[in-house]
PDB file of C-alpha atoms in Angstrom:
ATOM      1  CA  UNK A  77      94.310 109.914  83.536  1.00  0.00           C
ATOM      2  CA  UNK A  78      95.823 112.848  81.196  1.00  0.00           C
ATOM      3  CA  UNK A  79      98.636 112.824  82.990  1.00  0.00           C
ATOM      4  CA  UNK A  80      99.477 109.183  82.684  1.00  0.00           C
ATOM      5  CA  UNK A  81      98.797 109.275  79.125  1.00  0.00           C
ATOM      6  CA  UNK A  82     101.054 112.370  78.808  1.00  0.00           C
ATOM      7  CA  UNK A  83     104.371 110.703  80.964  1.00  0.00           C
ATOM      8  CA  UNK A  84     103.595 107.197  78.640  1.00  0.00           C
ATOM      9  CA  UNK A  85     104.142 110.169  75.454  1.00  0.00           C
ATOM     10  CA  UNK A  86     106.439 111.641  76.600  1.00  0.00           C
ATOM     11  CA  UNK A  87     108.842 108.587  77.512  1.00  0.00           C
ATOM     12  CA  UNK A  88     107.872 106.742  74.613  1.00  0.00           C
ATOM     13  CA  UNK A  89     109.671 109.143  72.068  1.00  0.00           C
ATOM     14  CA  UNK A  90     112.285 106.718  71.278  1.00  0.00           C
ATOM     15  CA  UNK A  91     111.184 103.279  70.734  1.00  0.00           C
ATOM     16  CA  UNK A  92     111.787  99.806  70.101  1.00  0.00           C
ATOM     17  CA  UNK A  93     109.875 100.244  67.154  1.00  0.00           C
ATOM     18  CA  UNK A  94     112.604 102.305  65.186  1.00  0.00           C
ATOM     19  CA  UNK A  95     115.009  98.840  65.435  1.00  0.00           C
ATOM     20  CA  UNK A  96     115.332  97.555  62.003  1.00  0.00           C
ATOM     21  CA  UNK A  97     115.313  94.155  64.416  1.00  0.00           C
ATOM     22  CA  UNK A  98     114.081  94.756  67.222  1.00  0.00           C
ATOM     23  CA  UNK A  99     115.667  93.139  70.569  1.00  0.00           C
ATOM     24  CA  UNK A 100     113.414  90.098  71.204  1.00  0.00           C
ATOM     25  CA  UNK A 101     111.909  90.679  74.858  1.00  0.00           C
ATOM     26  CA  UNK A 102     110.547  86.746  74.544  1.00  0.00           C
ATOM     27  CA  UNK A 103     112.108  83.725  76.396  1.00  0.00           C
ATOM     28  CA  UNK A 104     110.492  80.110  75.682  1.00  0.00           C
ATOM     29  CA  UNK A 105     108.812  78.740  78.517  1.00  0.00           C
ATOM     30  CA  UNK A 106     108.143  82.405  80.091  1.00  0.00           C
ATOM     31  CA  UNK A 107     105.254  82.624  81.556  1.00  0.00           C
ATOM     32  CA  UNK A 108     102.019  85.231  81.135  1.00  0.00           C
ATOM     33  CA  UNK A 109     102.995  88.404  82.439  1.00  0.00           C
ATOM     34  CA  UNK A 110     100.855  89.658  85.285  1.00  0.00           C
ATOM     35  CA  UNK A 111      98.369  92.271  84.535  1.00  0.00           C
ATOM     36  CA  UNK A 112      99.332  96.122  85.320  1.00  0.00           C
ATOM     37  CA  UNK A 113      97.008  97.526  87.541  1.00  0.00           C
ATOM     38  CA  UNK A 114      94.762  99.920  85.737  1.00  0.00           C
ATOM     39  CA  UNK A 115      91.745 101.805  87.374  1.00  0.00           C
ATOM     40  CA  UNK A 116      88.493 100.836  85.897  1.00  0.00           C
ATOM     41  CA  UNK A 117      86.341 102.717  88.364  1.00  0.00           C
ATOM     42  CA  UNK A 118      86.026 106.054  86.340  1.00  0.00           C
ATOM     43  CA  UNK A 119      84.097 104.527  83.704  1.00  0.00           C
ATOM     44  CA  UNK A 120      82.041 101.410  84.924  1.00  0.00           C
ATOM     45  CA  UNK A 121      79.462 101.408  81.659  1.00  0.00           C
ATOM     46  CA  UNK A 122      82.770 100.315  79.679  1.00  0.00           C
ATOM     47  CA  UNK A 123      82.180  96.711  81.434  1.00  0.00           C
ATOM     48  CA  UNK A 124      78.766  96.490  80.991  1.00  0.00           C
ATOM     49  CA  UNK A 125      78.605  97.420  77.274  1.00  0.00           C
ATOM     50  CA  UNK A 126      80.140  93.979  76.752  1.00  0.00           C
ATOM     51  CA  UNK A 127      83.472  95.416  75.292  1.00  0.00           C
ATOM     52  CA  UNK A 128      85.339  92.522  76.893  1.00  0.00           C
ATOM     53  CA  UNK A 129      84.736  88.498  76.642  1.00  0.00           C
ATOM     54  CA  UNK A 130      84.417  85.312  78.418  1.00  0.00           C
ATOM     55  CA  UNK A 131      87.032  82.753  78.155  1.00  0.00           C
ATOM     56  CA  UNK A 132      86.801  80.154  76.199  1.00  0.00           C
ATOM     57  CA  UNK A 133      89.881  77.967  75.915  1.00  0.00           C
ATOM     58  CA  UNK A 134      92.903  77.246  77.911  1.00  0.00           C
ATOM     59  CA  UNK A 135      94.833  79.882  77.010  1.00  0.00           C
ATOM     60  CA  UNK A 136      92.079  82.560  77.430  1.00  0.00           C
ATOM     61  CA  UNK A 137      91.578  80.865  80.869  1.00  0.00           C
ATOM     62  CA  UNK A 138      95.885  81.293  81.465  1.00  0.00           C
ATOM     63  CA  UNK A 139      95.418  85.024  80.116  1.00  0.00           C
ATOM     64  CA  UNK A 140      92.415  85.777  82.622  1.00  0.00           C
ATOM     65  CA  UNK A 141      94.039  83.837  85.755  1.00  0.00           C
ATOM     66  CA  UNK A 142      97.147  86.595  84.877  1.00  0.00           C
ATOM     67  CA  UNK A 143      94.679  89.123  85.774  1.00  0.00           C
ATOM     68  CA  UNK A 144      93.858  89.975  82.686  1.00  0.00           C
ATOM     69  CA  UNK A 145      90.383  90.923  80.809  1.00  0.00           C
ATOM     70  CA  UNK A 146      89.756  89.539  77.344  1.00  0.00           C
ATOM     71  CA  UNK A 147      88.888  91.486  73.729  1.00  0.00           C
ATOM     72  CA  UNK A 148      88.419  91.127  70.688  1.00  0.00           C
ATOM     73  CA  UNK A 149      87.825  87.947  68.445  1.00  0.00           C
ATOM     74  CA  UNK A 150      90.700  85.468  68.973  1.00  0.00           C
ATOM     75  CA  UNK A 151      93.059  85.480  66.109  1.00  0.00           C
ATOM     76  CA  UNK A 152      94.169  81.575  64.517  1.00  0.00           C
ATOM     77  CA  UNK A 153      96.140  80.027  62.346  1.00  0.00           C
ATOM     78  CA  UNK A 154      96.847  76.040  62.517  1.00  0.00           C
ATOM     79  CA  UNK A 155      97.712  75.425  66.050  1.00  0.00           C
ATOM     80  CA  UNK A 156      98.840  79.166  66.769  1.00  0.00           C
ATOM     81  CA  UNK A 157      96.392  81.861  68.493  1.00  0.00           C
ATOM     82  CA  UNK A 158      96.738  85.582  69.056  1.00  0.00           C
ATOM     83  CA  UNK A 159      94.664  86.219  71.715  1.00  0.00           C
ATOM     84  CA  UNK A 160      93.744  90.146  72.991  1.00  0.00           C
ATOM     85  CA  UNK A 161      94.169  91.499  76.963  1.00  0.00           C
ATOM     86  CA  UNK A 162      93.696  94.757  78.843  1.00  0.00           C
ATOM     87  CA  UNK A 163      93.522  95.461  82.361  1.00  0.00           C
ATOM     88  CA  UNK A 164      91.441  98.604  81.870  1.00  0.00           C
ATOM     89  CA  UNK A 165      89.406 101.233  80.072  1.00  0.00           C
ATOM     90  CA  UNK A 166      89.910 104.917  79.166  1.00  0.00           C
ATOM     91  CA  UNK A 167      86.955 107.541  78.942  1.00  0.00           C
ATOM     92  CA  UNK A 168      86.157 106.473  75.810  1.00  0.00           C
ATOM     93  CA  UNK A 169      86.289 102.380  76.849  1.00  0.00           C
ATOM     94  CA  UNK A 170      89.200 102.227  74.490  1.00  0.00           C
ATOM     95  CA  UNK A 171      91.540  99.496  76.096  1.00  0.00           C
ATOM     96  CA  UNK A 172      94.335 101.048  78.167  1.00  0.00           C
ATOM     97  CA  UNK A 173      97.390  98.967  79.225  1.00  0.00           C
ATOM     98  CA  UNK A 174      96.865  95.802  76.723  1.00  0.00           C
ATOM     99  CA  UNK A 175      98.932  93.181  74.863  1.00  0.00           C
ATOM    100  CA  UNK A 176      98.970  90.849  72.235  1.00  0.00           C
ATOM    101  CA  UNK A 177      99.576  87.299  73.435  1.00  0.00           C
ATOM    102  CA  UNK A 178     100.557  84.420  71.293  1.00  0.00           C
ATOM    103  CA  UNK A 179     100.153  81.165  72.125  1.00  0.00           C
ATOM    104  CA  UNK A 180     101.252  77.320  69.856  1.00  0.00           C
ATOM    105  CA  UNK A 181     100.238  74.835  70.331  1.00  0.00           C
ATOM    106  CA  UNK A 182      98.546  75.385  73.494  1.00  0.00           C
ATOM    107  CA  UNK A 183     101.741  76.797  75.163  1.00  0.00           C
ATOM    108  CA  UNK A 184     102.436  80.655  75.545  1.00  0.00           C
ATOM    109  CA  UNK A 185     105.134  81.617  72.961  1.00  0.00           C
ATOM    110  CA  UNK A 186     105.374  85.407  73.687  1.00  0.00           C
ATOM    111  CA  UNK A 187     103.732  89.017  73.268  1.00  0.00           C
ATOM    112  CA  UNK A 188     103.736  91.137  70.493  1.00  0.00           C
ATOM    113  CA  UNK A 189     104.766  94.262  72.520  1.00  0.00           C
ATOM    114  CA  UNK A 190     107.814  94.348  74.815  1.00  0.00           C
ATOM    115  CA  UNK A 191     105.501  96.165  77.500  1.00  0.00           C
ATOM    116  CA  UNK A 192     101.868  96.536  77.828  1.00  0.00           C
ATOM    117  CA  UNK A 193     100.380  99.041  74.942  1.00  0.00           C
ATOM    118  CA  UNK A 194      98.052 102.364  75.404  1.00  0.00           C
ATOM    119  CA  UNK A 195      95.081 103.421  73.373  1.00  0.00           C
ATOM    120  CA  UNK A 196      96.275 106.360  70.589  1.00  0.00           C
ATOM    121  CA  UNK A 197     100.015 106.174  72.067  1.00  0.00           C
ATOM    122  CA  UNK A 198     103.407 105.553  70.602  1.00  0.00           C
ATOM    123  CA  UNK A 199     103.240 101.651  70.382  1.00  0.00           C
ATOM    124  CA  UNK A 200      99.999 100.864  70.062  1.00  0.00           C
ATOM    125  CA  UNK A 201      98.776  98.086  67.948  1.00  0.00           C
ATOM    126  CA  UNK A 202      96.456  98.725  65.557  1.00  0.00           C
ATOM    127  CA  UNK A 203      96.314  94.882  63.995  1.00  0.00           C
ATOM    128  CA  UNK A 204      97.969  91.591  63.947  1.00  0.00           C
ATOM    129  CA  UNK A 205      97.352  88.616  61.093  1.00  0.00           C
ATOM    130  CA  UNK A 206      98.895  85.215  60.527  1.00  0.00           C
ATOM    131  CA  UNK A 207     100.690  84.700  57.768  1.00  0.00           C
ATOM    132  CA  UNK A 208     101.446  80.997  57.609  1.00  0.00           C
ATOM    133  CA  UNK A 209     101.255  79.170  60.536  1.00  0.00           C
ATOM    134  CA  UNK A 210     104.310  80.122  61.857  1.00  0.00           C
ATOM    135  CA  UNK A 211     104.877  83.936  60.804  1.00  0.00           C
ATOM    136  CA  UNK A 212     102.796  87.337  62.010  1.00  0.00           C
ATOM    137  CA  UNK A 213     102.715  90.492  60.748  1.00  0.00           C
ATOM    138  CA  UNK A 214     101.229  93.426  62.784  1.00  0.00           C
ATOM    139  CA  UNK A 215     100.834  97.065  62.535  1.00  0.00           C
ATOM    140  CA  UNK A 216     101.347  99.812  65.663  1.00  0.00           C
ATOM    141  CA  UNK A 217     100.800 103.245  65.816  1.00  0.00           C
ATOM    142  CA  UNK A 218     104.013 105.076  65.241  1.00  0.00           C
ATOM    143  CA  UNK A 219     103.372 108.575  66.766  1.00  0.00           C
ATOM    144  CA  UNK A 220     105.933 111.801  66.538  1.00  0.00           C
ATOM    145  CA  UNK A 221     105.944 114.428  69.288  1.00  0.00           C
ATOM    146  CA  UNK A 222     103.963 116.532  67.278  1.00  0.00           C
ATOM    147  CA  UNK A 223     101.401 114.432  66.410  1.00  0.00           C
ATOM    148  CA  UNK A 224      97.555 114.795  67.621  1.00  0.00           C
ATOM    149  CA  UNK A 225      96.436 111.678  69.146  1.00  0.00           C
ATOM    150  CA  UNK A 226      93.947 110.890  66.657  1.00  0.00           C
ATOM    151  CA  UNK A 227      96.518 110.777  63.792  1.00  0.00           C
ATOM    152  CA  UNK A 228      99.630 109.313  64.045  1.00  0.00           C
ATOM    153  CA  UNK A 229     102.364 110.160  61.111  1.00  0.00           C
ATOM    154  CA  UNK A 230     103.721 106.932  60.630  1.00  0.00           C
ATOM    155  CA  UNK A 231     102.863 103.403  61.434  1.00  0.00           C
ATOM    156  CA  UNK A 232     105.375 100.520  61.702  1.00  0.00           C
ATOM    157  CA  UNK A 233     104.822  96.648  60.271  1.00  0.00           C
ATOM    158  CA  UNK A 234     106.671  94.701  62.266  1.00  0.00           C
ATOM    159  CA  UNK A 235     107.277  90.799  61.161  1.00  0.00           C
ATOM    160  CA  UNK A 236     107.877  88.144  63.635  1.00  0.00           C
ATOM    161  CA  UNK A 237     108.170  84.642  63.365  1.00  0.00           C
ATOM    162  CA  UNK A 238     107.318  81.811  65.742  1.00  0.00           C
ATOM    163  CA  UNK A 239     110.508  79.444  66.618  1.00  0.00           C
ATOM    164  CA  UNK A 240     109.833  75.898  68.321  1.00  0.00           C
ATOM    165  CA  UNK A 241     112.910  75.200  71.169  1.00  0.00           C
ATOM    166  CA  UNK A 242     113.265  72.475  73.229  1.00  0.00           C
ATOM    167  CA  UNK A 243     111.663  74.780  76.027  1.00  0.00           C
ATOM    168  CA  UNK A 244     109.160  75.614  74.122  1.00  0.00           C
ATOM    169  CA  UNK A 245     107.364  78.291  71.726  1.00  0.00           C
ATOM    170  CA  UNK A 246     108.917  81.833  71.281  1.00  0.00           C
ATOM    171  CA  UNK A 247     107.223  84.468  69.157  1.00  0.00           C
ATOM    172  CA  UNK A 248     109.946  86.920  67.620  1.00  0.00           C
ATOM    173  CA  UNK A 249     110.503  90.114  65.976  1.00  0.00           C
ATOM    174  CA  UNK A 250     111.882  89.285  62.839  1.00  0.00           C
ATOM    175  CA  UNK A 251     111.828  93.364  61.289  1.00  0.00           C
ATOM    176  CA  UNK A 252     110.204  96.323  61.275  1.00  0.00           C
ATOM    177  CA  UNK A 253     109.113  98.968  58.165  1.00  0.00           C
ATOM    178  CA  UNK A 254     107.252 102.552  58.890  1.00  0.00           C
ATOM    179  CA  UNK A 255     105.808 104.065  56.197  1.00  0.00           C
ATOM    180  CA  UNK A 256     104.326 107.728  56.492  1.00  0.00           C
ATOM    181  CA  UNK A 257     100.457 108.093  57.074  1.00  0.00           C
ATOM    182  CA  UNK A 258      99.894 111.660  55.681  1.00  0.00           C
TER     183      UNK A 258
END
């Protein structure tokens, strides 16, 4: 498990999050991205200590059948939901490859994350808050080389906006700002 942790640092030292506007990865009508495969074996108590949730609405239930498993408290505004999935655990039970999904209006609009995120790695998102009911704002971890993994040296806002198409919802990166931690 180090070593996985190490190769996702170690090709993660350039990142999307250093585009003043980011490349939008979203496409309306996309659908849920499958799951990575993540091995929750070396840590079953992580499951039982009810770190993860049931599903409670459609879109948990589209999230789940993805192969995903759900945490943390759903996030809403109007008819727009950010809704929390991992496909595993570290030692700790921190979530390891998870996302941010949005969904209006009942319909997946996108993921906050171009690629699914790691615990205490370059990337990782730390928060993510409506701000209207069409606009988010989010905070990642913004790590340097250098950096232990308990304290990154920068984190990175990013904005994004939620556009209605005629195929549908699409969550996207509107800008990005880091700001120094220490």
């Amino acid at each position: 498990m180090l070593i996985a942790h190490a190769l996702v640092l170690a090709l993660a030292t350039s990142s999307w999050l250093d585009a003043p506007t980011p490349t939008n990865w979203n496409a309306a009508g996309a659908t849920i991205p499958r799951a990575p495969h993540a091995d929750m074996s070396m840590n079953p108590r992580c499951i039982t200590a009810k770190l993860t949730r049931r599903p409670v609405s459609a879109a948990d239930r589209a999230i789940v059948a993805a192969g995903w498993m759900l945490f943390n408290k759903p996030v809403a505004s109007g008819a727009s939901v950010i809704i929390d999935g991992q496909s595993g655990f570290d030692g700790m039970c921190r979530p390891t490859y998870y996302q941010a999904f949005v969904f209006s209006a009942g319909r997946f609009a996108g993921t906050l994350a171009p690629r699914a995120m790691q615990s205490r790695a370059l990337g990782s998102l730390q928060t993510a808050t409506f701000s209207g009911r069409s606009k988010i704002g989010a905070i990642f971890n913004h790590y340097a080389d250098s950096d232990p993994l308990c304290c990154p040296s920068r984190l990175t806002n990013v904005a994004y906006r939620i556009d209605a198409t005629r195929r549908g919802p699409v969550v996207a990166p509107v800008s990005t700002r880091s700001y120094k931690t220490q």
